[in-house]
mmCIF file of C-alpha atoms in Angstrom:
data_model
loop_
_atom_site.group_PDB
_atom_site.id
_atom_site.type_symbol
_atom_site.label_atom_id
_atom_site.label_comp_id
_atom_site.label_asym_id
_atom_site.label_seq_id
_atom_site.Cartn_x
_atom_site.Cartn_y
_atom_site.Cartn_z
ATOM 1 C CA UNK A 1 165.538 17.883 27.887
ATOM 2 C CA UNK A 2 165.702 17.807 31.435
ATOM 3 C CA UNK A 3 164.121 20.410 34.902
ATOM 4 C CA UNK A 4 166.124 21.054 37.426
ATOM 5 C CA UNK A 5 163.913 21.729 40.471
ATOM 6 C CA UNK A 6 165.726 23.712 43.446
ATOM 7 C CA UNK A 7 164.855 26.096 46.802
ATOM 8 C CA UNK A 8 163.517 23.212 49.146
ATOM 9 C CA UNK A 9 164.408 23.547 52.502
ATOM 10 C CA UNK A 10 163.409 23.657 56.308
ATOM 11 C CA UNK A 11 161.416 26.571 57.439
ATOM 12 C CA UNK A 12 159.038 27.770 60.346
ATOM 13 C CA UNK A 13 155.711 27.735 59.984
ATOM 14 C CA UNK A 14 154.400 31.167 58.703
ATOM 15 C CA UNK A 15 157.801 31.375 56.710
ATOM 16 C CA UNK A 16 158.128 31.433 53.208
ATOM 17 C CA UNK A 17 159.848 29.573 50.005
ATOM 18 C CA UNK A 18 160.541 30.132 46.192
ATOM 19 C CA UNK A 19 160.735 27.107 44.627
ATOM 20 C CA UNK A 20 162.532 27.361 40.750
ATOM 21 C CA UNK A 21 162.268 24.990 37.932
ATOM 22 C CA UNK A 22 164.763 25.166 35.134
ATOM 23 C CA UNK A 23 163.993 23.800 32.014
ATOM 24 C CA UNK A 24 167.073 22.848 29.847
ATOM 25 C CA UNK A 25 167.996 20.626 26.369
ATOM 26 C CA UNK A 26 166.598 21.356 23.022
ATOM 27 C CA UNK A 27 163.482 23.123 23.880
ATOM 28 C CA UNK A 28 161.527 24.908 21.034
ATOM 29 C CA UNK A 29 158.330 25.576 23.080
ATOM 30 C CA UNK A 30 157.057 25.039 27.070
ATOM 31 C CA UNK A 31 153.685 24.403 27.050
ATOM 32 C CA UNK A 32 151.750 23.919 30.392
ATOM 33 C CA UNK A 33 153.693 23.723 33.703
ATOM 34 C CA UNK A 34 152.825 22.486 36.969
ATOM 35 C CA UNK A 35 153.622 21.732 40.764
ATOM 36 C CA UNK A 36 153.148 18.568 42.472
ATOM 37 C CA UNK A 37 154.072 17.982 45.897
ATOM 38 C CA UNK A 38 154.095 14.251 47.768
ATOM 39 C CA UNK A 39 153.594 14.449 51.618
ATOM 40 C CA UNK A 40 154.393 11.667 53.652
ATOM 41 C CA UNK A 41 152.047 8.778 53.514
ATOM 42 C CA UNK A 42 150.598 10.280 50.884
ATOM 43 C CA UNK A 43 150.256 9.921 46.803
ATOM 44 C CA UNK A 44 151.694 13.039 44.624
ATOM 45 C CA UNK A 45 149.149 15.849 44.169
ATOM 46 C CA UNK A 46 148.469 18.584 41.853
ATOM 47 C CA UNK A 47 149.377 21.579 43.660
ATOM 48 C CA UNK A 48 149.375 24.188 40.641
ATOM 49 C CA UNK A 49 149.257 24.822 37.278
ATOM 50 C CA UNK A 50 149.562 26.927 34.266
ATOM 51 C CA UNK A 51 148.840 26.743 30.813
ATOM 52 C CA UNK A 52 150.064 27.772 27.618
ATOM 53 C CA UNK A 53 147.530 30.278 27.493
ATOM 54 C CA UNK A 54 148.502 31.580 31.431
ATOM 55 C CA UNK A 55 145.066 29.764 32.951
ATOM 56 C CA UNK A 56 146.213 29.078 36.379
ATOM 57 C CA UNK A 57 144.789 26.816 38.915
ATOM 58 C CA UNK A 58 145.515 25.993 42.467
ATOM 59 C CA UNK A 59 144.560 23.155 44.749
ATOM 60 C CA UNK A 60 142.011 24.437 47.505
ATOM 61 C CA UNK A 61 144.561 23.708 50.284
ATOM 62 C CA UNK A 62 147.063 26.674 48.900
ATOM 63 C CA UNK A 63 144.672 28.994 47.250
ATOM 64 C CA UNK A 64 146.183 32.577 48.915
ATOM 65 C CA UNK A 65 148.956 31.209 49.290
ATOM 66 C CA UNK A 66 151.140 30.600 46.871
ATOM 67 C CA UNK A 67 151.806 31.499 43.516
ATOM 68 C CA UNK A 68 152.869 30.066 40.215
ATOM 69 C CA UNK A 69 154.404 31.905 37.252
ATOM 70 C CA UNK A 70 156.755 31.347 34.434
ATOM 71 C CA UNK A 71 159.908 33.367 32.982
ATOM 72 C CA UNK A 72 159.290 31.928 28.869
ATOM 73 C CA UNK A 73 162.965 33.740 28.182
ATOM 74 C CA UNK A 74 164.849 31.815 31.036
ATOM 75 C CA UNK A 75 162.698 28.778 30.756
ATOM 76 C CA UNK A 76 161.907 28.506 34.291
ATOM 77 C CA UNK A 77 158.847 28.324 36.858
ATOM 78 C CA UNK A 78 159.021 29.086 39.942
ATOM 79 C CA UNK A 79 156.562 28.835 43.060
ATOM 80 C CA UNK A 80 155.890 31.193 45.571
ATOM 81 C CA UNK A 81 155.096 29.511 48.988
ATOM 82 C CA UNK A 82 154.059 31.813 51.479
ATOM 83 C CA UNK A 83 152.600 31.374 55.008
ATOM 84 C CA UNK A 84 153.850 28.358 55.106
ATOM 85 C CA UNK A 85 152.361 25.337 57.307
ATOM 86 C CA UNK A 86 153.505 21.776 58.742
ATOM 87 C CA UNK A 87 151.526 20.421 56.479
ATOM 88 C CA UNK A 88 153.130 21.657 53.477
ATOM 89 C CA UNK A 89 155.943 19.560 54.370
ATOM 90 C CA UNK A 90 156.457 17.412 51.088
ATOM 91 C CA UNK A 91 158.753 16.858 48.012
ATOM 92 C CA UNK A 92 158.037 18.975 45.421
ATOM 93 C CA UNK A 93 158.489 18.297 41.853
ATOM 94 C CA UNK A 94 157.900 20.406 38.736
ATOM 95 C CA UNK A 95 156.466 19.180 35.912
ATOM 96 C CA UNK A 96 155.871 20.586 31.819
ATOM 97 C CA UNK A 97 154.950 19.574 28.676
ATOM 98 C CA UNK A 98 158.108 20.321 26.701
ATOM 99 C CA UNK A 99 158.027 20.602 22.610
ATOM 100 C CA UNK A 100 161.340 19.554 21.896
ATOM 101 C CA UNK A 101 163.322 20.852 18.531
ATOM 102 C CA UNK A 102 162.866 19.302 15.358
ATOM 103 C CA UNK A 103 160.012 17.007 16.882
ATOM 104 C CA UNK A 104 156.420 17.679 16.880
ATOM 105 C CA UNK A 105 154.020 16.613 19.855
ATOM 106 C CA UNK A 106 154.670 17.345 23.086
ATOM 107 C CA UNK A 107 156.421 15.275 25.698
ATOM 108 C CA UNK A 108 155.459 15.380 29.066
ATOM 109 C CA UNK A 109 158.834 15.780 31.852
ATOM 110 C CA UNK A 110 159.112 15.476 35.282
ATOM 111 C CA UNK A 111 161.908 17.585 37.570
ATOM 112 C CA UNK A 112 163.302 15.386 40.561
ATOM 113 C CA UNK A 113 161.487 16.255 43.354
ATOM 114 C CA UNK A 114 162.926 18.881 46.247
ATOM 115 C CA UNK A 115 162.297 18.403 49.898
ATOM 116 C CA UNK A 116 160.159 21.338 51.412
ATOM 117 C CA UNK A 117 159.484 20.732 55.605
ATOM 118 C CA UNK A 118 157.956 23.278 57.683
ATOM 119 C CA UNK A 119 158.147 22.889 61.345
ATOM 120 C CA UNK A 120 156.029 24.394 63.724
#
């Protein structure tokens, strides 16, 4: 089981991004998913996250604006950056607790991480 994060790149402040996560392996279920971004200097953060049951949550410094969501029947997440600012510049990785098949608990799996920078 493995996420594939993609849709980093450079963009100008005020711009926008949609960052996609796709799950892949021997999944039976996705449980909760979540963005984490690490800016420079800086340890990884919780950006966003939803759970199983579709509670989201956002860190104060993106509430407005952006958005997570989840596509169960493609197995992917994405996030919606918008008004983007310099100091959203960061790698972003996805993360998801992943039931895999024919094994019960969940396992907890990190995408590699994909470079957002925003200039201004």
């Amino acid at each position: 089981v493995q996420l594939q994060a993609s849709g980093g790149g450079l963009v100008q402040a005020g711009g926008s991004l949609r960052l996609t996560c796709d799950a892949s392996g021997q999944i039976e279920s996705i449980g909760d998913i979540f963005w984490h971004r690490q800016r420079p200097g800086n340890e990884r953060e919780l950006v966003a996250s939803v759970s199983a049951g579709d509670n989201i949550n956002y860190a104060d410094s993106v509430k407005g604006r952006f958005t997570i969501t989840r596509d169960n029947a493609k197995n992917t997440i994405y996030l919606q950056m918008n008004n983007l600012k310099p100091e959203d510049t960061a790698v972003y990785y996805c993360r998801s607790k992943i039931r895999r098949i024919g094994q019960s608990g969940w396992f907890d799996v990190w995408g590699q991480g994909t470079q957002v920078t925003v200039s201004s």
